PDB file of C-alpha atoms in Angstrom:
ATOM      1  CA  MET A 595       0.000   0.000   0.000  1.00 45.00           C
ATOM      2  CA  ILE A 596       1.166   3.500  -0.775  1.00 54.00           C
ATOM      3  CA  GLN A 597       1.941   5.689   2.216  1.00 51.00           C
ATOM      4  CA  ARG A 598       0.199   9.058   1.935  1.00 55.00           C
ATOM      5  CA  ARG A 599       0.085  12.033   4.307  1.00 56.00           C
ATOM      6  CA  THR A 600      -1.980  15.123   3.554  1.00 54.00           C
ATOM      7  CA  ILE A 601      -0.718  18.412   4.982  1.00 50.00           C
ATOM      8  CA  LEU A 602      -3.605  20.802   5.679  1.00 41.00           C
ATOM      9  CA  SER A 603      -3.423  24.277   4.156  1.00 40.00           C
ATOM     10  CA  LEU A 604      -4.086  25.861   7.557  1.00 31.00           C
ATOM     11  CA  SER A 605      -0.539  25.026   8.560  1.00 41.00           C
ATOM     12  CA  LEU A 606       1.066  26.587   5.517  1.00 39.00           C
ATOM     13  CA  GLY A 607       1.225  30.244   6.559  1.00 40.00           C
ATOM     14  CA  ALA A 608       4.436  29.766   8.472  1.00 38.00           C
ATOM     15  CA  LEU A 609       5.826  27.536   5.723  1.00 39.00           C
ATOM     16  CA  ALA A 610       5.127  30.133   3.051  1.00 39.00           C
ATOM     17  CA  ALA A 611       6.770  32.836   5.144  1.00 37.00           C
ATOM     18  CA  ALA A 612       9.842  30.662   5.613  1.00 38.00           C
ATOM     19  CA  SER A 613      10.062  29.935   1.899  1.00 41.00           C
ATOM     20  CA  LEU A 614       9.796  33.623   1.031  1.00 36.00           C
ATOM     21  CA  ALA A 615      12.505  34.455   3.547  1.00 36.00           C
ATOM     22  CA  ILE A 616      14.790  31.946   1.854  1.00 36.00           C
ATOM     23  CA  SER A 617      13.992  33.414  -1.561  1.00 41.00           C
ATOM     24  CA  PHE A 618      14.704  36.991  -0.558  1.00 36.00           C
ATOM     25  CA  ALA A 619      17.932  35.969   1.117  1.00 35.00           C
ATOM     26  CA  LYS A 620      19.249  34.578  -2.167  1.00 40.00           C
ATOM     27  CA  ALA A 621      20.819  36.432  -5.033  1.00 41.00           C
ATOM     28  CA  GLN A 622      18.672  38.111  -7.644  1.00 53.00           C
ATOM     29  CA  ALA A 623      16.816  35.963 -10.161  1.00 61.00           C
ATOM     30  CA  PRO A 624      19.194  34.370 -12.705  1.00 83.00           C
ATOM     31  CA  PHE A 625      16.970  35.258 -15.665  1.00 94.00           C
ATOM     32  CA  ASP A 626      16.273  38.671 -17.143  1.00 96.00           C
ATOM     33  CA  LEU A 627      12.822  39.748 -15.953  1.00 96.00           C
ATOM     34  CA  GLY A 628      13.159  43.322 -17.147  1.00 97.00           C
ATOM     35  CA  PRO A 629      10.638  44.634 -19.686  1.00 97.00           C
ATOM     36  CA  GLU A 630      13.202  45.537 -22.365  1.00 97.00           C
ATOM     37  CA  GLN A 631      14.438  41.942 -22.958  1.00 97.00           C
ATOM     38  CA  PRO A 632      17.603  42.844 -24.926  1.00 96.00           C
ATOM     39  CA  GLY A 633      18.650  39.179 -25.023  1.00 95.00           C
ATOM     40  CA  ARG A 634      15.451  37.927 -26.670  1.00 97.00           C
ATOM     41  CA  ILE A 635      16.209  35.708 -29.675  1.00 98.00           C
ATOM     42  CA  ARG A 636      14.798  37.017 -32.973  1.00 98.00           C
ATOM     43  CA  ALA A 637      14.251  35.323 -36.324  1.00 98.00           C
ATOM     44  CA  GLU A 638      14.121  36.289 -39.985  1.00 98.00           C
ATOM     45  CA  LYS A 639      11.056  35.939 -42.204  1.00 98.00           C
ATOM     46  CA  ASP A 640      10.403  32.292 -43.104  1.00 98.00           C
ATOM     47  CA  LEU A 641       9.161  32.257 -46.712  1.00 98.00           C
ATOM     48  CA  ALA A 642       8.099  28.601 -46.484  1.00 98.00           C
ATOM     49  CA  ALA A 643       5.978  29.289 -43.398  1.00 98.00           C
ATOM     50  CA  ILE A 644       4.428  32.370 -45.003  1.00 98.00           C
ATOM     51  CA  ALA A 645       3.640  30.320 -48.121  1.00 97.00           C
ATOM     52  CA  ALA A 646       1.852  27.759 -45.937  1.00 98.00           C
ATOM     53  CA  LEU A 647      -0.720  30.358 -44.868  1.00 97.00           C
ATOM     54  CA  PRO A 648      -4.054  29.947 -46.672  1.00 94.00           C
ATOM     55  CA  GLN A 649      -4.538  32.466 -49.461  1.00 92.00           C
ATOM     56  CA  GLY A 650      -6.331  35.497 -48.081  1.00 90.00           C
ATOM     57  CA  PHE A 651      -5.946  34.418 -44.439  1.00 93.00           C
ATOM     58  CA  LYS A 652      -7.125  37.202 -42.142  1.00 95.00           C
ATOM     59  CA  PHE A 653      -5.412  37.793 -38.813  1.00 97.00           C
ATOM     60  CA  VAL A 654      -7.317  39.407 -35.962  1.00 97.00           C
ATOM     61  CA  GLU A 655      -5.369  42.581 -36.749  1.00 97.00           C
ATOM     62  CA  PRO A 656      -3.710  43.034 -40.149  1.00 97.00           C
ATOM     63  CA  GLY A 657       0.059  42.651 -39.980  1.00 97.00           C
ATOM     64  CA  VAL A 658      -0.064  41.435 -36.377  1.00 98.00           C
ATOM     65  CA  LEU A 659       0.041  38.031 -34.699  1.00 98.00           C
ATOM     66  CA  THR A 660      -2.278  38.322 -31.696  1.00 98.00           C
ATOM     67  CA  VAL A 661      -1.323  35.723 -29.075  1.00 98.00           C
ATOM     68  CA  ALA A 662      -3.046  35.038 -25.754  1.00 98.00           C
ATOM     69  CA  ILE A 663      -0.889  34.042 -22.796  1.00 98.00           C
ATOM     70  CA  SER A 664      -1.566  33.366 -19.143  1.00 96.00           C
ATOM     71  CA  PRO A 665       1.308  34.785 -17.030  1.00 96.00           C
ATOM     72  CA  GLY A 666       1.293  31.924 -14.534  1.00 92.00           C
ATOM     73  CA  GLY A 667       4.887  32.311 -13.382  1.00 93.00           C
ATOM     74  CA  PRO A 668       8.536  32.173 -14.434  1.00 95.00           C
ATOM     75  CA  PRO A 669      10.191  30.938 -16.528  1.00 97.00           C
ATOM     76  CA  LEU A 670       7.298  30.190 -18.925  1.00 97.00           C
ATOM     77  CA  GLY A 671       5.405  33.455 -18.595  1.00 97.00           C
ATOM     78  CA  THR A 672       5.340  36.133 -15.930  1.00 97.00           C
ATOM     79  CA  TYR A 673       5.031  39.881 -15.511  1.00 97.00           C
ATOM     80  CA  ALA A 674       8.286  41.783 -15.823  1.00 97.00           C
ATOM     81  CA  THR A 675       9.647  44.179 -13.233  1.00 96.00           C
ATOM     82  CA  ASP A 676       7.396  46.920 -14.639  1.00 97.00           C
ATOM     83  CA  ALA A 677       4.345  44.810 -13.600  1.00 96.00           C
ATOM     84  CA  LYS A 678       2.780  45.027 -17.072  1.00 96.00           C
ATOM     85  CA  THR A 679       5.074  43.483 -19.700  1.00 97.00           C
ATOM     86  CA  VAL A 680       4.823  39.687 -20.042  1.00 98.00           C
ATOM     87  CA  VAL A 681       8.188  37.926 -20.372  1.00 98.00           C
ATOM     88  CA  GLY A 682       9.400  34.344 -20.366  1.00 98.00           C
ATOM     89  CA  ALA A 683       9.961  31.319 -22.570  1.00 98.00           C
ATOM     90  CA  ASP A 684       6.458  31.335 -24.082  1.00 98.00           C
ATOM     91  CA  PRO A 685       6.598  35.049 -25.012  1.00 98.00           C
ATOM     92  CA  ASP A 686      10.032  34.429 -26.557  1.00 98.00           C
ATOM     93  CA  PHE A 687       8.638  31.611 -28.683  1.00 98.00           C
ATOM     94  CA  ALA A 688       5.644  33.736 -29.675  1.00 98.00           C
ATOM     95  CA  GLN A 689       8.100  36.407 -30.866  1.00 98.00           C
ATOM     96  CA  LEU A 690       9.991  33.866 -32.966  1.00 98.00           C
ATOM     97  CA  ILE A 691       6.761  32.715 -34.629  1.00 98.00           C
ATOM     98  CA  ALA A 692       5.666  36.297 -35.318  1.00 98.00           C
ATOM     99  CA  ASP A 693       9.082  37.080 -36.805  1.00 98.00           C
ATOM    100  CA  SER A 694       8.911  33.953 -38.980  1.00 98.00           C
ATOM    101  CA  LEU A 695       5.538  35.018 -40.374  1.00 98.00           C
ATOM    102  CA  GLY A 696       6.729  38.580 -40.939  1.00 98.00           C
ATOM    103  CA  LEU A 697       4.285  39.960 -38.378  1.00 98.00           C
ATOM    104  CA  ARG A 698       4.395  42.219 -35.336  1.00 98.00           C
ATOM    105  CA  LEU A 699       3.602  40.440 -32.056  1.00 98.00           C
ATOM    106  CA  ASN A 700       0.755  41.491 -29.786  1.00 98.00           C
ATOM    107  CA  LEU A 701       0.724  39.517 -26.525  1.00 98.00           C
ATOM    108  CA  VAL A 702      -2.616  39.553 -24.704  1.00 98.00           C
ATOM    109  CA  PRO A 703      -2.401  38.548 -21.001  1.00 97.00           C
ATOM    110  CA  ILE A 704      -5.421  36.468 -19.954  1.00 97.00           C
ATOM    111  CA  ALA A 705      -6.606  34.229 -17.131  1.00 96.00           C
ATOM    112  CA  TRP A 706      -5.936  30.587 -17.979  1.00 94.00           C
ATOM    113  CA  ALA A 707      -9.626  29.655 -17.857  1.00 94.00           C
ATOM    114  CA  ASP A 708     -10.473  32.273 -20.494  1.00 96.00           C
ATOM    115  CA  TRP A 709      -8.370  31.047 -23.417  1.00 97.00           C
ATOM    116  CA  PRO A 710     -10.790  28.501 -24.977  1.00 96.00           C
ATOM    117  CA  LEU A 711     -13.734  30.882 -25.298  1.00 97.00           C
ATOM    118  CA  GLY A 712     -11.525  33.786 -26.366  1.00 96.00           C
ATOM    119  CA  LEU A 713      -9.886  31.692 -29.082  1.00 97.00           C
ATOM    120  CA  VAL A 714     -13.166  30.280 -30.414  1.00 96.00           C
ATOM    121  CA  SER A 715     -14.734  33.749 -30.486  1.00 96.00           C
ATOM    122  CA  GLY A 716     -11.853  35.154 -32.527  1.00 95.00           C
ATOM    123  CA  LYS A 717     -10.250  37.474 -29.970  1.00 97.00           C
ATOM    124  CA  TYR A 718      -6.778  36.113 -30.762  1.00 97.00           C
ATOM    125  CA  ASP A 719      -5.071  34.223 -33.558  1.00 98.00           C
ATOM    126  CA  ALA A 720      -3.376  31.727 -31.243  1.00 98.00           C
ATOM    127  CA  VAL A 721      -2.706  30.743 -27.659  1.00 98.00           C
ATOM    128  CA  ILE A 722       0.914  30.110 -26.618  1.00 98.00           C
ATOM    129  CA  SER A 723       0.664  29.337 -22.930  1.00 96.00           C
ATOM    130  CA  ASN A 724       1.790  25.817 -22.027  1.00 94.00           C
ATOM    131  CA  VAL A 725      -1.380  24.212 -23.431  1.00 96.00           C
ATOM    132  CA  GLY A 726      -1.075  20.425 -23.599  1.00 95.00           C
ATOM    133  CA  VAL A 727      -2.485  18.373 -26.467  1.00 96.00           C
ATOM    134  CA  THR A 728      -5.483  16.233 -25.485  1.00 95.00           C
ATOM    135  CA  GLU A 729      -7.969  14.309 -27.584  1.00 95.00           C
ATOM    136  CA  GLN A 730     -10.816  16.290 -26.074  1.00 95.00           C
ATOM    137  CA  ARG A 731      -9.215  19.638 -26.941  1.00 96.00           C
ATOM    138  CA  LYS A 732      -8.534  18.436 -30.485  1.00 96.00           C
ATOM    139  CA  GLU A 733     -12.290  18.363 -31.072  1.00 96.00           C
ATOM    140  CA  LYS A 734     -12.326  22.189 -31.003  1.00 96.00           C
ATOM    141  CA  PHE A 735      -8.730  23.278 -31.612  1.00 98.00           C
ATOM    142  CA  ASP A 736      -5.722  22.664 -33.853  1.00 98.00           C
ATOM    143  CA  PHE A 737      -2.257  22.163 -32.384  1.00 98.00           C
ATOM    144  CA  SER A 738       1.350  22.754 -33.452  1.00 98.00           C
ATOM    145  CA  THR A 739       3.656  21.246 -30.848  1.00 98.00           C
ATOM    146  CA  TYR A 740       6.622  23.272 -29.598  1.00 98.00           C
ATOM    147  CA  ARG A 741       7.775  21.828 -26.270  1.00 98.00           C
ATOM    148  CA  GLN A 742       7.664  18.667 -24.203  1.00 97.00           C
ATOM    149  CA  GLY A 743       5.330  18.657 -21.223  1.00 95.00           C
ATOM    150  CA  LEU A 744       7.529  17.543 -18.343  1.00 96.00           C
ATOM    151  CA  HIS A 745       7.388  17.139 -14.584  1.00 97.00           C
ATOM    152  CA  GLY A 746      10.650  17.415 -12.686  1.00 97.00           C
ATOM    153  CA  PHE A 747      12.195  15.395  -9.868  1.00 98.00           C
ATOM    154  CA  PHE A 748      14.337  17.711  -7.731  1.00 98.00           C
ATOM    155  CA  VAL A 749      16.239  17.095  -4.474  1.00 98.00           C
ATOM    156  CA  LYS A 750      18.360  19.132  -2.074  1.00 98.00           C
ATOM    157  CA  ALA A 751      21.724  20.077  -3.536  1.00 97.00           C
ATOM    158  CA  ASP A 752      23.541  17.764  -1.104  1.00 97.00           C
ATOM    159  CA  SER A 753      21.123  14.829  -1.486  1.00 98.00           C
ATOM    160  CA  LYS A 754      22.502  11.341  -1.996  1.00 97.00           C
ATOM    161  CA  VAL A 755      19.609  10.548  -4.343  1.00 97.00           C
ATOM    162  CA  THR A 756      21.161  10.974  -7.786  1.00 96.00           C
ATOM    163  CA  GLN A 757      18.666   9.740 -10.372  1.00 97.00           C
ATOM    164  CA  ILE A 758      15.003   8.899 -10.919  1.00 98.00           C
ATOM    165  CA  ARG A 759      14.068   7.589 -14.343  1.00 96.00           C
ATOM    166  CA  GLU A 760      11.559   4.832 -13.621  1.00 97.00           C
ATOM    167  CA  PRO A 761       9.413   3.490 -10.756  1.00 97.00           C
ATOM    168  CA  LYS A 762      12.096   1.286  -9.221  1.00 98.00           C
ATOM    169  CA  ASP A 763      14.380   4.319  -8.770  1.00 98.00           C
ATOM    170  CA  ALA A 764      11.715   5.876  -6.515  1.00 98.00           C
ATOM    171  CA  ALA A 765      11.131   2.848  -4.281  1.00 98.00           C
ATOM    172  CA  GLY A 766      11.216   3.745  -0.568  1.00 98.00           C
ATOM    173  CA  LEU A 767      11.611   7.490  -1.167  1.00 98.00           C
ATOM    174  CA  SER A 768       9.335  10.236   0.140  1.00 98.00           C
ATOM    175  CA  PHE A 769       7.893  12.924  -2.131  1.00 98.00           C
ATOM    176  CA  SER A 770       6.213  16.288  -1.669  1.00 97.00           C
ATOM    177  CA  VAL A 771       3.547  16.705  -4.323  1.00 97.00           C
ATOM    178  CA  GLY A 772       0.362  18.652  -4.961  1.00 94.00           C
ATOM    179  CA  GLY A 773      -2.787  16.852  -3.900  1.00 93.00           C
ATOM    180  CA  GLY A 774      -5.168  15.989  -6.743  1.00 91.00           C
ATOM    181  CA  THR A 775      -2.544  16.696  -9.410  1.00 92.00           C
ATOM    182  CA  ASN A 776      -1.431  14.633 -12.384  1.00 90.00           C
ATOM    183  CA  GLN A 777       1.881  14.151 -10.576  1.00 94.00           C
ATOM    184  CA  GLU A 778       0.092  12.487  -7.657  1.00 96.00           C
ATOM    185  CA  ARG A 779      -1.797  10.195 -10.062  1.00 94.00           C
ATOM    186  CA  ILE A 780       1.457   9.062 -11.667  1.00 96.00           C
ATOM    187  CA  LEU A 781       3.312   8.495  -8.389  1.00 97.00           C
ATOM    188  CA  VAL A 782       0.409   6.464  -6.989  1.00 97.00           C
ATOM    189  CA  GLU A 783       0.671   4.198 -10.021  1.00 97.00           C
ATOM    190  CA  TRP A 784       4.454   3.974  -9.637  1.00 98.00           C
ATOM    191  CA  SER A 785       4.039   2.899  -6.030  1.00 98.00           C
ATOM    192  CA  LYS A 786       1.571   0.183  -7.032  1.00 98.00           C
ATOM    193  CA  GLN A 787       4.022  -1.131  -9.619  1.00 97.00           C
ATOM    194  CA  ASN A 788       6.829  -1.217  -7.063  1.00 98.00           C
ATOM    195  CA  VAL A 789       4.763  -3.100  -4.507  1.00 98.00           C
ATOM    196  CA  ALA A 790       3.709  -5.604  -7.172  1.00 98.00           C
ATOM    197  CA  ALA A 791       7.405  -6.107  -7.993  1.00 98.00           C
ATOM    198  CA  GLY A 792       8.298  -6.676  -4.324  1.00 98.00           C
ATOM    199  CA  LEU A 793       9.855  -3.236  -3.862  1.00 98.00           C
ATOM    200  CA  LYS A 794       9.119  -0.594  -1.237  1.00 98.00           C
ATOM    201  CA  PRO A 795       6.183   1.787  -1.809  1.00 98.00           C
ATOM    202  CA  LEU A 796       6.523   5.544  -2.217  1.00 98.00           C
ATOM    203  CA  GLU A 797       5.551   7.915   0.571  1.00 98.00           C
ATOM    204  CA  LEU A 798       3.583  10.920  -0.672  1.00 98.00           C
ATOM    205  CA  GLN A 799       3.130  14.078   1.365  1.00 97.00           C
ATOM    206  CA  LEU A 800       0.390  16.185  -0.220  1.00 97.00           C
ATOM    207  CA  TYR A 801       0.543  19.976  -0.034  1.00 95.00           C
ATOM    208  CA  ASP A 802      -1.811  22.667  -1.270  1.00 90.00           C
ATOM    209  CA  ASP A 803       0.901  24.997  -2.537  1.00 91.00           C
ATOM    210  CA  GLU A 804       4.469  25.228  -3.749  1.00 92.00           C
ATOM    211  CA  ALA A 805       5.734  26.926  -0.584  1.00 94.00           C
ATOM    212  CA  GLY A 806       4.743  23.960   1.520  1.00 95.00           C
ATOM    213  CA  ARG A 807       6.283  21.476  -0.897  1.00 96.00           C
ATOM    214  CA  LEU A 808       9.599  23.353  -0.956  1.00 97.00           C
ATOM    215  CA  VAL A 809       9.832  23.742   2.802  1.00 97.00           C
ATOM    216  CA  ALA A 810       9.145  20.006   3.204  1.00 97.00           C
ATOM    217  CA  LEU A 811      12.103  19.296   0.930  1.00 98.00           C
ATOM    218  CA  ARG A 812      14.466  21.861   2.420  1.00 97.00           C
ATOM    219  CA  SER A 813      13.683  20.792   5.986  1.00 97.00           C
ATOM    220  CA  GLY A 814      14.394  17.152   5.182  1.00 97.00           C
ATOM    221  CA  ARG A 815      10.857  15.878   5.717  1.00 97.00           C
ATOM    222  CA  VAL A 816      10.856  14.483   2.172  1.00 98.00           C
ATOM    223  CA  ASP A 817      13.522  13.274  -0.211  1.00 98.00           C
ATOM    224  CA  VAL A 818      12.120  14.640  -3.482  1.00 98.00           C
ATOM    225  CA  ILE A 819       9.803  17.375  -4.759  1.00 98.00           C
ATOM    226  CA  VAL A 820       7.728  16.744  -7.882  1.00 97.00           C
ATOM    227  CA  GLN A 821       5.912  19.418  -9.901  1.00 95.00           C
ATOM    228  CA  PRO A 822       6.047  20.970 -13.398  1.00 95.00           C
ATOM    229  CA  HIS A 823       9.657  20.944 -14.545  1.00 96.00           C
ATOM    230  CA  ALA A 824       9.923  24.548 -15.690  1.00 96.00           C
ATOM    231  CA  GLN A 825       8.867  25.923 -12.297  1.00 95.00           C
ATOM    232  CA  LEU A 826      11.574  23.952 -10.525  1.00 97.00           C
ATOM    233  CA  VAL A 827      14.213  24.948 -13.097  1.00 96.00           C
ATOM    234  CA  PHE A 828      13.585  28.577 -12.176  1.00 96.00           C
ATOM    235  CA  ILE A 829      13.671  27.923  -8.418  1.00 96.00           C
ATOM    236  CA  SER A 830      16.848  25.862  -8.718  1.00 96.00           C
ATOM    237  CA  ALA A 831      18.640  28.562 -10.722  1.00 95.00           C
ATOM    238  CA  ARG A 832      17.463  31.293  -8.348  1.00 94.00           C
ATOM    239  CA  ASP A 833      18.064  29.653  -4.976  1.00 95.00           C
ATOM    240  CA  LYS A 834      20.851  27.191  -5.861  1.00 95.00           C
ATOM    241  CA  ASP A 835      19.888  24.796  -3.082  1.00 97.00           C
ATOM    242  CA  ILE A 836      17.990  22.167  -5.110  1.00 98.00           C
ATOM    243  CA  LYS A 837      18.982  20.169  -8.188  1.00 97.00           C
ATOM    244  CA  ARG A 838      17.298  18.079 -10.881  1.00 97.00           C
ATOM    245  CA  ILE A 839      17.702  14.309 -10.809  1.00 98.00           C
ATOM    246  CA  GLY A 840      15.172  13.380 -13.462  1.00 97.00           C
ATOM    247  CA  THR A 841      12.172  14.291 -15.558  1.00 96.00           C
ATOM    248  CA  LEU A 842       8.865  12.625 -16.276  1.00 94.00           C
ATOM    249  CA  SER A 843       6.398  13.051 -19.122  1.00 94.00           C
ATOM    250  CA  ALA A 844       3.319  14.873 -17.874  1.00 92.00           C
ATOM    251  CA  GLY A 845       1.226  12.245 -19.651  1.00 91.00           C
ATOM    252  CA  TRP A 846       3.092   9.184 -18.360  1.00 94.00           C
ATOM    253  CA  PRO A 847       3.046   6.469 -19.608  1.00 94.00           C
ATOM    254  CA  LEU A 848       2.137   8.421 -22.738  1.00 92.00           C
ATOM    255  CA  LYS A 849       3.917  11.403 -24.289  1.00 89.00           C
ATOM    256  CA  SER A 850       2.449  14.809 -23.508  1.00 89.00           C
ATOM    257  CA  ASP A 851       3.550  17.719 -25.672  1.00 96.00           C
ATOM    258  CA  VAL A 852       2.755  21.421 -25.357  1.00 97.00           C
ATOM    259  CA  ALA A 853       1.422  23.181 -28.449  1.00 98.00           C
ATOM    260  CA  VAL A 854       0.490  26.458 -30.082  1.00 98.00           C
ATOM    261  CA  THR A 855      -3.299  26.336 -30.060  1.00 98.00           C
ATOM    262  CA  THR A 856      -5.498  27.739 -32.839  1.00 98.00           C
ATOM    263  CA  ARG A 857      -9.158  27.566 -33.837  1.00 97.00           C
ATOM    264  CA  LYS A 858     -10.131  24.274 -35.475  1.00 97.00           C
ATOM    265  CA  GLY A 859      -9.966  24.664 -39.197  1.00 95.00           C
ATOM    266  CA  SER A 860      -8.716  28.259 -39.117  1.00 94.00           C
ATOM    267  CA  GLY A 861      -5.923  27.347 -41.520  1.00 94.00           C
ATOM    268  CA  LEU A 862      -3.092  28.715 -39.388  1.00 97.00           C
ATOM    269  CA  VAL A 863      -1.816  25.436 -37.963  1.00 98.00           C
ATOM    270  CA  ASP A 864       0.269  24.244 -40.932  1.00 97.00           C
ATOM    271  CA  ALA A 865       2.182  27.521 -41.168  1.00 98.00           C
ATOM    272  CA  LEU A 866       2.925  27.383 -37.452  1.00 98.00           C
ATOM    273  CA  THR A 867       4.281  23.841 -37.719  1.00 98.00           C
ATOM    274  CA  VAL A 868       6.472  24.780 -40.695  1.00 98.00           C
ATOM    275  CA  ALA A 869       7.782  27.834 -38.843  1.00 98.00           C
ATOM    276  CA  THR A 870       8.538  25.823 -35.697  1.00 98.00           C
ATOM    277  CA  ASN A 871      10.412  23.101 -37.573  1.00 98.00           C
ATOM    278  CA  ASP A 872      12.475  25.700 -39.421  1.00 98.00           C
ATOM    279  CA  LEU A 873      13.300  27.376 -36.080  1.00 98.00           C
ATOM    280  CA  ILE A 874      14.390  23.977 -34.754  1.00 98.00           C
ATOM    281  CA  ARG A 875      16.625  23.440 -37.787  1.00 98.00           C
ATOM    282  CA  ASN A 876      18.257  26.867 -37.710  1.00 98.00           C
ATOM    283  CA  GLY A 877      18.975  26.720 -33.972  1.00 98.00           C
ATOM    284  CA  LYS A 878      16.871  29.725 -32.924  1.00 98.00           C
ATOM    285  CA  TYR A 879      14.404  27.456 -31.124  1.00 98.00           C
ATOM    286  CA  LEU A 880      17.004  25.867 -28.857  1.00 98.00           C
ATOM    287  CA  GLN A 881      18.650  29.237 -28.200  1.00 98.00           C
ATOM    288  CA  ALA A 882      15.328  30.617 -26.984  1.00 98.00           C
ATOM    289  CA  LEU A 883      14.734  27.652 -24.658  1.00 98.00           C
ATOM    290  CA  ALA A 884      18.308  27.805 -23.335  1.00 97.00           C
ATOM    291  CA  ARG A 885      17.779  31.434 -22.390  1.00 97.00           C
ATOM    292  CA  TRP A 886      15.317  30.191 -19.745  1.00 97.00           C
ATOM    293  CA  GLY A 887      17.094  26.953 -18.813  1.00 96.00           C
ATOM    294  CA  LEU A 888      14.576  24.742 -20.608  1.00 97.00           C
ATOM    295  CA  GLU A 889      16.743  22.828 -23.092  1.00 95.00           C
ATOM    296  CA  GLU A 890      15.500  19.617 -21.468  1.00 95.00           C
ATOM    297  CA  GLU A 891      12.020  20.365 -22.839  1.00 97.00           C
ATOM    298  CA  ALA A 892      13.096  20.726 -26.488  1.00 97.00           C
ATOM    299  CA  LEU A 893      11.345  18.742 -29.207  1.00 98.00           C
ATOM    300  CA  GLU A 894      13.187  17.129 -32.111  1.00 97.00           C
ATOM    301  CA  ARG A 895      10.386  18.234 -34.434  1.00 98.00           C
ATOM    302  CA  SER A 896       7.008  19.940 -34.341  1.00 98.00           C
ATOM    303  CA  GLU A 897       3.865  18.013 -35.264  1.00 98.00           C
ATOM    304  CA  THR A 898       0.415  19.099 -36.363  1.00 98.00           C
ATOM    305  CA  ASN A 899      -2.372  17.582 -34.264  1.00 97.00           C
ATOM    306  CA  PRO A 900      -0.410  14.574 -32.914  1.00 96.00           C
ATOM    307  CA  PRO A 901      -2.083  11.954 -30.696  1.00 94.00           C
ATOM    308  CA  GLY A 902      -3.086  13.683 -27.461  1.00 92.00           C
ATOM    309  CA  LEU A 903      -3.792  12.496 -23.968  1.00 91.00           C
ATOM    310  CA  PRO A 904      -6.967  10.376 -23.930  1.00 91.00           C
ATOM    311  CA  LYS A 905     -10.186  11.332 -22.217  1.00 82.00           C
ATOM    312  CA  TYR A 906     -10.173   9.987 -18.650  1.00 66.00           C
TER     313      TYR A 906
END
């Protein structure tokens, strides 16, 4: 049987305060969060991608690629130090796509829950905001993949745990994880597989927020923290007291890729896939990911409407 302990949110005030104190005590963020973004990677016009646009295709605003993004946090997308400009890996990729199509970029910050209706109603040309491909979403939207969807396994910098690649590597270890998340679902299944193989189960400590999960790791109450990979990359680079020991597909045991999302049948998807594959070939794509420490999430090639996660 899996060992599970749920930590109530009422106890997290002190934990959050402790985590913030650690953060402020560290050096400044390792990534450029200023609004000017002088290091942003730019691309030339991609004639093949432009040719892949349907004849007479109409953008929301002529000459502009209007992209919706939810600034959920660094390094994928967050507000810059001016509290209004959105910066991060997803805005950088949006800029590359706009450049490739010979368009100016207009980023529209939105709440995550608003993107489906806004896209269907024609408020934006595309959504570039860590949207995963699912079979259910494919019924209403088209997808051009541009990044792997990964969870990360991270430990304290001085931990003796060096690698987690498969269930047996996790046997007997304790994990801080968000309750009700996809990560919890996967680790529960891993624990069942280990027990069936005669190995030790996993111990899961469930927390309502990231602050609690990090304090559990830093205080030694758990061996490993598990949550979306990009978030932990940023924390690791900023605080320098945790390190990555493995990654996990967000759709385990299936692949789960992140994609530029467009209206079903709008005609934009093929041009986006061509542009992305050309950016992969010319190296601009990897340069943009490396700027935010996300090389691990790079795709070898972009696909149009690949198999998505099934309906559960």
